[in-house]
Coordinates of C-alpha atoms in Angstrom, one line a residue:
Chain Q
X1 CA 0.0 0.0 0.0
X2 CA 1.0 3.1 -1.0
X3 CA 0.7 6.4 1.9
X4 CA 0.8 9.7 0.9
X5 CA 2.9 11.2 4.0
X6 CA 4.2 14.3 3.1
X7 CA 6.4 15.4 6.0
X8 CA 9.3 17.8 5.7
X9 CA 12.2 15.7 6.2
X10 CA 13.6 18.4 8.3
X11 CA 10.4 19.0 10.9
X12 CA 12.3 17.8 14.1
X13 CA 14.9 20.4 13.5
X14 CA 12.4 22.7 12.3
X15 CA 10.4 22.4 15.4
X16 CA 13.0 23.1 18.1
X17 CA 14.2 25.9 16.1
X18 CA 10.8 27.3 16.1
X19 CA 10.7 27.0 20.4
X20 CA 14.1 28.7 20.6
X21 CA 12.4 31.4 18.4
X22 CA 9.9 31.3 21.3
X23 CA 12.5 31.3 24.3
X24 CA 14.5 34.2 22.4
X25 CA 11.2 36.2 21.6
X26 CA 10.3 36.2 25.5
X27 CA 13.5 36.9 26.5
X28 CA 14.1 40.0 23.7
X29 CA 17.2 38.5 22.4
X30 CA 18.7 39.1 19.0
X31 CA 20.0 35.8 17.7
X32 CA 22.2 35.5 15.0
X33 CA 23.7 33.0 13.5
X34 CA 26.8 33.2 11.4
X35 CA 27.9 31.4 8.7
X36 CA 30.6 31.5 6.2
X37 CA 33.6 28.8 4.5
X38 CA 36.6 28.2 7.4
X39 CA 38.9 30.8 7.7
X40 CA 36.5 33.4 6.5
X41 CA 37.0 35.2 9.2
X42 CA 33.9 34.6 11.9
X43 CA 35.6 34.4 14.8
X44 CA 37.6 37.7 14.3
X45 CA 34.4 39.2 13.5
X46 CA 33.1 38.6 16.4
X47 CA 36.3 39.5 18.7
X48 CA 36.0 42.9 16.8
X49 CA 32.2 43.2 17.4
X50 CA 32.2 42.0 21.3
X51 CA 34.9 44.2 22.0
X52 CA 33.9 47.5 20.5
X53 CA 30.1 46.9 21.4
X54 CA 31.1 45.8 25.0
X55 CA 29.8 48.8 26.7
X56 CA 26.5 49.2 24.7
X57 CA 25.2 45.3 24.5
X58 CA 25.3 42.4 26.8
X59 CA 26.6 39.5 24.4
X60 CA 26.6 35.9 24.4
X61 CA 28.3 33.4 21.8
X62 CA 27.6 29.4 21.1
X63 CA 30.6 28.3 18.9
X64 CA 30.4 25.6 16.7
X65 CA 33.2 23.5 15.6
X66 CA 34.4 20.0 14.6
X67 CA 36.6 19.8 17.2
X68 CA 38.9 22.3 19.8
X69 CA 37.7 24.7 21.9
X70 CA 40.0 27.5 20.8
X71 CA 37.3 29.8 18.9
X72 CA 35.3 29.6 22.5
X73 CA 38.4 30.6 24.4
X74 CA 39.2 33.3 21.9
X75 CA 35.8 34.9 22.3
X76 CA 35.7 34.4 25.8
X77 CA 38.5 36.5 26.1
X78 CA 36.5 39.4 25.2
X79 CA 34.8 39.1 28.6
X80 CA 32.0 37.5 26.7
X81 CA 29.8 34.7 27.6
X82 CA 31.2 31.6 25.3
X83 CA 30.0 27.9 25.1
X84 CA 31.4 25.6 22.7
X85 CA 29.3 22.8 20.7
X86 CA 32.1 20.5 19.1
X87 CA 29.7 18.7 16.5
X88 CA 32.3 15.4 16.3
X89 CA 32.8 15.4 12.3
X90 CA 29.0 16.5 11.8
X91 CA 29.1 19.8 8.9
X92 CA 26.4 22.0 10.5
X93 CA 25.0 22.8 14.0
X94 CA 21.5 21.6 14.7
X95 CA 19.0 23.3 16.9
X96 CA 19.0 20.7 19.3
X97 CA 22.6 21.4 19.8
X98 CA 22.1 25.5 20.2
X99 CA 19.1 24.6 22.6
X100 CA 21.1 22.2 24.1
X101 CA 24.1 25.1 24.7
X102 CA 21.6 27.3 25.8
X103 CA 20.8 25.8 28.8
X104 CA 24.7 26.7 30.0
X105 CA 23.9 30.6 29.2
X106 CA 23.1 32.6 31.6
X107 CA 20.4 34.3 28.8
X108 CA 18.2 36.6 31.5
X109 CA 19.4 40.7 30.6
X110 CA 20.9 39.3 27.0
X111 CA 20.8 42.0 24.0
X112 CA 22.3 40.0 21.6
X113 CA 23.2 36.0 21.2
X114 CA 25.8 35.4 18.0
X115 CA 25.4 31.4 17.2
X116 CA 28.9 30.6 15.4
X117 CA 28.0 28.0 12.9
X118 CA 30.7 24.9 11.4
X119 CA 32.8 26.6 8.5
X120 CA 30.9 25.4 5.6
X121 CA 28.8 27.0 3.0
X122 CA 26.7 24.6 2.0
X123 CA 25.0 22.7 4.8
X124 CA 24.3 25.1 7.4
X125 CA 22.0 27.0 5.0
X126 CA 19.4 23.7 5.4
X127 CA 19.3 24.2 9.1
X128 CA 17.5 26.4 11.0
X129 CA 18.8 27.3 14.2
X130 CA 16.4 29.6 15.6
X131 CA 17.8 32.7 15.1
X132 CA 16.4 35.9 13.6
X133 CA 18.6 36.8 11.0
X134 CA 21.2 34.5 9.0
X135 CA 24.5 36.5 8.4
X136 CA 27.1 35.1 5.3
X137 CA 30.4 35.9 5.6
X138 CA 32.5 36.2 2.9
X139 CA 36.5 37.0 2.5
X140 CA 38.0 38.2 -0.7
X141 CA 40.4 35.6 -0.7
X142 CA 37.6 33.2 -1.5
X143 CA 36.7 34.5 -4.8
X144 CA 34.0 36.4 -5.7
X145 CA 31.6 34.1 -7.4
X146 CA 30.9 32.1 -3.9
X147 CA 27.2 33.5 -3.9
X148 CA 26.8 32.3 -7.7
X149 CA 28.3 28.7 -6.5
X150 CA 26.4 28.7 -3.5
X151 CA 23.2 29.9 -4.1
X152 CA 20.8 28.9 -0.9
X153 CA 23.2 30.3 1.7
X154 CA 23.2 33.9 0.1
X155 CA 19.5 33.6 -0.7
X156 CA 18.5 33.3 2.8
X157 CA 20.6 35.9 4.6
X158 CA 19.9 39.3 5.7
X159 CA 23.3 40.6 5.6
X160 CA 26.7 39.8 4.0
X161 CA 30.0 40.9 5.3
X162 CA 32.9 41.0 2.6
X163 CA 35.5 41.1 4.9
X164 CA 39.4 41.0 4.5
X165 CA 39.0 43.8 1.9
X166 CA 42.5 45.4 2.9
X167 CA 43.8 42.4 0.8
X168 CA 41.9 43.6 -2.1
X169 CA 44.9 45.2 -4.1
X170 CA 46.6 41.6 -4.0
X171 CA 43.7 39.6 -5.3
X172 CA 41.3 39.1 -7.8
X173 CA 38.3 39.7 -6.2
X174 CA 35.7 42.2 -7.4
X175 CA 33.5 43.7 -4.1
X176 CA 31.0 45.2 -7.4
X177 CA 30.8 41.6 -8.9
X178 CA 30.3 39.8 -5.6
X179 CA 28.1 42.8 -4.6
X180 CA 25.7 41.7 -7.8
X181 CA 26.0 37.9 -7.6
X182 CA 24.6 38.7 -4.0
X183 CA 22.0 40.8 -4.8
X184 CA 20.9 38.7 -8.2
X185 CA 20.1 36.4 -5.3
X186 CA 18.6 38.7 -2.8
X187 CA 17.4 42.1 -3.6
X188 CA 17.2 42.8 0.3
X189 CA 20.5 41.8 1.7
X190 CA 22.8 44.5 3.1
X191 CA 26.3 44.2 2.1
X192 CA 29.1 45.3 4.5
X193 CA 32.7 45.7 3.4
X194 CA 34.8 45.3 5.9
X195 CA 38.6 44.6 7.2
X196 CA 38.2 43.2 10.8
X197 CA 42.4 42.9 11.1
X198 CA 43.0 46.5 10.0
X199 CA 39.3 48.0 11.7
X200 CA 37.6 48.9 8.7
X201 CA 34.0 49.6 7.3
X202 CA 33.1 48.4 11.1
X203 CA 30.7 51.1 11.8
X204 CA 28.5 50.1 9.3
X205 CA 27.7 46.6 10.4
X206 CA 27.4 47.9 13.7
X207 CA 24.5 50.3 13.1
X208 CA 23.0 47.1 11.6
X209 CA 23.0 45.6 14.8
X210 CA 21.8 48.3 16.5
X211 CA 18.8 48.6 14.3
X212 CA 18.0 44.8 14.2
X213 CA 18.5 45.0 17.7
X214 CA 16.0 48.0 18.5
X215 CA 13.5 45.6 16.4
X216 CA 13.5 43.2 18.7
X217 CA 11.9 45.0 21.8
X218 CA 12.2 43.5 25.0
Chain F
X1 CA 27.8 15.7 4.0
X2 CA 24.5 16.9 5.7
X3 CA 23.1 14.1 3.5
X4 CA 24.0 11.5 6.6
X5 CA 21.8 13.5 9.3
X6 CA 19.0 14.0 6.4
X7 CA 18.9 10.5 6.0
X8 CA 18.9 10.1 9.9
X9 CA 15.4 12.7 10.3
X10 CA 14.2 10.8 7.2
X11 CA 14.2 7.2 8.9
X12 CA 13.0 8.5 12.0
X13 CA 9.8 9.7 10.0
X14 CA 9.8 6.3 8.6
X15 CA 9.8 4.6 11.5
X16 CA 6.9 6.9 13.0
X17 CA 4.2 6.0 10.2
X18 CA 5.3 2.5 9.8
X19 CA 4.4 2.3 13.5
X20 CA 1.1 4.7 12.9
X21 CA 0.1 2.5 10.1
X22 CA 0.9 -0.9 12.3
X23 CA 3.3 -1.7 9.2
X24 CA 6.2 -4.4 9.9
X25 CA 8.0 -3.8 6.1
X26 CA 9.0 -0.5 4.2
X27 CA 8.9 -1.4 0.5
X28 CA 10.0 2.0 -0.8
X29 CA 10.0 6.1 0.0
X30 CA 9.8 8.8 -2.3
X31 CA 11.6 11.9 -1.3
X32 CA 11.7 15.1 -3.7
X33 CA 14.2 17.7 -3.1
X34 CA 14.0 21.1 -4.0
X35 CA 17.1 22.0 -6.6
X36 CA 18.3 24.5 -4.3
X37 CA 18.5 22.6 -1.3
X38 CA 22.0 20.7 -2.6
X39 CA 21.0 17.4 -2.1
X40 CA 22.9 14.7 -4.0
X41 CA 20.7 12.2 -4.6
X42 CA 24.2 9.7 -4.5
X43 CA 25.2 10.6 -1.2
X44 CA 21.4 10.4 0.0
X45 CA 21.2 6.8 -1.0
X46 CA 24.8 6.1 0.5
X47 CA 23.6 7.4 4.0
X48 CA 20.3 5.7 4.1
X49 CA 21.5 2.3 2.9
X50 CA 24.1 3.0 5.8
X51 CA 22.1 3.5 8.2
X52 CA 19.4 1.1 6.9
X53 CA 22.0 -2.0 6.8
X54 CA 21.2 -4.6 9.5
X55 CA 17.7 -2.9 10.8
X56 CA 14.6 -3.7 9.7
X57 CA 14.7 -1.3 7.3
X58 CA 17.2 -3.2 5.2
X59 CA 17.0 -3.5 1.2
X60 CA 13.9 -0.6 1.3
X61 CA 14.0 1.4 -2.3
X62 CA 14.9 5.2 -1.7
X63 CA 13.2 7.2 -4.6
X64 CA 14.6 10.7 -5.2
X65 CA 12.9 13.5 -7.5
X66 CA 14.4 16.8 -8.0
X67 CA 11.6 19.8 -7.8
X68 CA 12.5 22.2 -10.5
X69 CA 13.5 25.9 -9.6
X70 CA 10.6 28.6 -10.2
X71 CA 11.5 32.0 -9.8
X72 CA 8.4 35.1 -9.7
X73 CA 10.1 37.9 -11.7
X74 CA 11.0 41.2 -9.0
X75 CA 9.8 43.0 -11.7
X76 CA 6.3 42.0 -13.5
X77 CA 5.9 38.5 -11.3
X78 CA 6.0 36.3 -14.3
X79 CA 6.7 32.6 -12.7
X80 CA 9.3 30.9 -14.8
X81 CA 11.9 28.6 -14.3
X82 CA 15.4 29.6 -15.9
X83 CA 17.0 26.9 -18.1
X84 CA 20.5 27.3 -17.6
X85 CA 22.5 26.4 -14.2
X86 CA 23.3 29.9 -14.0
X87 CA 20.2 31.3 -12.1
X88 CA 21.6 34.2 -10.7
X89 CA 21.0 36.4 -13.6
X90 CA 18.2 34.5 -15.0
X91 CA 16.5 36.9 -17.2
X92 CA 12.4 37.1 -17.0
X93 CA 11.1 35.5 -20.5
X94 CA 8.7 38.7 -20.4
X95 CA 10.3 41.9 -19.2
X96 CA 13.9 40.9 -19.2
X97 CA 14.6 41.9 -15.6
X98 CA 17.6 39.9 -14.2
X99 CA 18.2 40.4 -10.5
X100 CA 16.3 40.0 -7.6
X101 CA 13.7 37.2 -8.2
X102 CA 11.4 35.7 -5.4
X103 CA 11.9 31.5 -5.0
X104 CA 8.5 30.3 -5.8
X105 CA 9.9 26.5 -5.7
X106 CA 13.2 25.1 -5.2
X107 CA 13.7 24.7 -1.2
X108 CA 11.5 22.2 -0.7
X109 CA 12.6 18.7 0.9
X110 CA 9.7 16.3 1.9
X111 CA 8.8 12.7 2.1
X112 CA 5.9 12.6 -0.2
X113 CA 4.8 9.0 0.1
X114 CA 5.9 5.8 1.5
X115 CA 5.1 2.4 0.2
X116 CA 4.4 0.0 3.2
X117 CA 3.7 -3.9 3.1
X118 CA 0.3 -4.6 4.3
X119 CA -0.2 -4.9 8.2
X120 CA 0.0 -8.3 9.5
X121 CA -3.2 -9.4 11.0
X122 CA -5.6 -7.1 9.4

């Protein structure tokens, strides 16, 4: 006999993703969860970002790696609250796991929670993690035609920072023609060009935060 | 490889309706797979006869179908779905606008049926 079922294959992750959307929403936090290829430049991002914000947001981060905690430590050295998820081999962190690391925040008077997925540009795009924007990072070492090769990833995010662009005269990576591939995908995504090793173009992705943080009300 | 923990929500779904429907034998399963959800069908197949091997689930028939992309034109809505691989400057068959489409189709991954052996007993 034949059943007609259709189920989304993906419901179970879908479904806990959808209560920490709940848990954050009660709690007014702004979660975020980045995403970009290893070595893009995520962590460094978020060094830059706890540090500079420090004194305007109270920040947490859930790292997510195959293995180590160094990115954890690294953040955490910002005076920011850091757990680690080491996912074991697995390419993606799955909203069991961020609940999961949740429970070992201390979340009450957050502003902001950044969820640090695996570096990898493919399957972290399939997994909702309950967060309220998706942010792609993207360094100009990596060639500018990522968003063309991996479409989903740049479909679904709000925002995409180029960063690494004080390398720009020694590679060939155009921000215009990335900047397009992007957008081809997304007409809404903000693009933010930034160096996070020589403190450029910051600003900019800061009042971003700001705003999608004032959306959010507490 | 997210294919592996696909396969792993996939036989859990399995394993629910077999058991709703009092079934003891999964003949086949038909997933289809949006074309911008990266699944290859390959890699599928590897993970779920992994996982499968040994179980009752052993020797079941894993069916894949890809959904074709559809894209609604930024600018006039047309639907259409752009012929080359290169979708992100498909240009609208109607007004020739090239950026900024909506994804009518093309995310999607869902089990759409499953063939069961009849219930013993009943």
């Amino acid at each position: 006999m034949q059943i007609p079922v259709v189920r989304n294959i993906l419901e179970a992750n879908a479904r806990v993703s959808d209560d920490l959307k709940t848990l954050f929403a009660q709690k007014g936090i702004l979660a975020l969860n980045l995403m970009s290829s290893p070595g893009a430049g995520k962590t460094t991002l978020l060094e830059r970002t706890l540090t500079d914000l420090a004194s305007e947001f109270s920040m947490a981060v859930i790292e997510g790696d195959l293995q180590t905690d160094n990115d954890a430590q690294r953040v955490a050295a910002t005076g920011a609250q850091a757990v680690q998820i080491n996912t074991e081999g697995g390419c993606h962190l799955t909203s069991a796991q961020v609940l999961a690391a949740c429970k070992e925040l201390s979340l009450d008077g957050l502003d902001i929670l950044f969820i640090e997925n695996v570096g990898n540009l493919v399957c972290p795009a399939e997994f909702d993690v309950g967060e309220d924007h998706k942010i792609t990072l993207l360094s100009v070492t990596e060639g500018d035609d990522k968003p063309e090769k991996y479409p989903l990833m740049f479909n679904i995010s709000s925002a995409l920072v180029l960063n690494k662009t004080d390398l720009l005269p020694y590679v060939d990576f155009s921000l215009e023609r990335a900047s397009n591939f992007a957008r081809g995908l997304n007409a809404d995504i903000r693009i933010f060009p930034v160096s996070c090793r020589a403190r450029e173009g910051l600003d900019a992705w800061y009042d971003w935060l700001r705003a999608a943080r004032a959306a959010k009300k507490r | 490889m997210h294919e592996l923990s696909i396969a792993q929500s996939l036989l859990a779904i399995i394993r629910e309706e077999m058991q709703k429907h009092g079934s003891p034998r999964l003949i086949s399963v038909k997933v289809r797979h949006g074309r911008l959800s990266a699944i290859v069908p390959d890699a599928l197949a590897m993970s779920f006869e992994a996982l499968t091997m040994d179980t009752a689930l052993a020797g079941a028939r894993l069916d894949t179908e890809e959904i074709p992309l559809v894209l609604a034109c930024r600018a006039c809505g047309t639907k259409f779905s752009p012929e080359s691989s290169d979708y992100v400057f498909a240009p609208c068959p109607a007004c020739g606008e090239e950026l900024g489409h909506t994804v009518v189709s093309g995310k999607e991954l869902y089990i759409e049926y499953l063939e069961l052996d009849e219930a013993q007993g009943t």
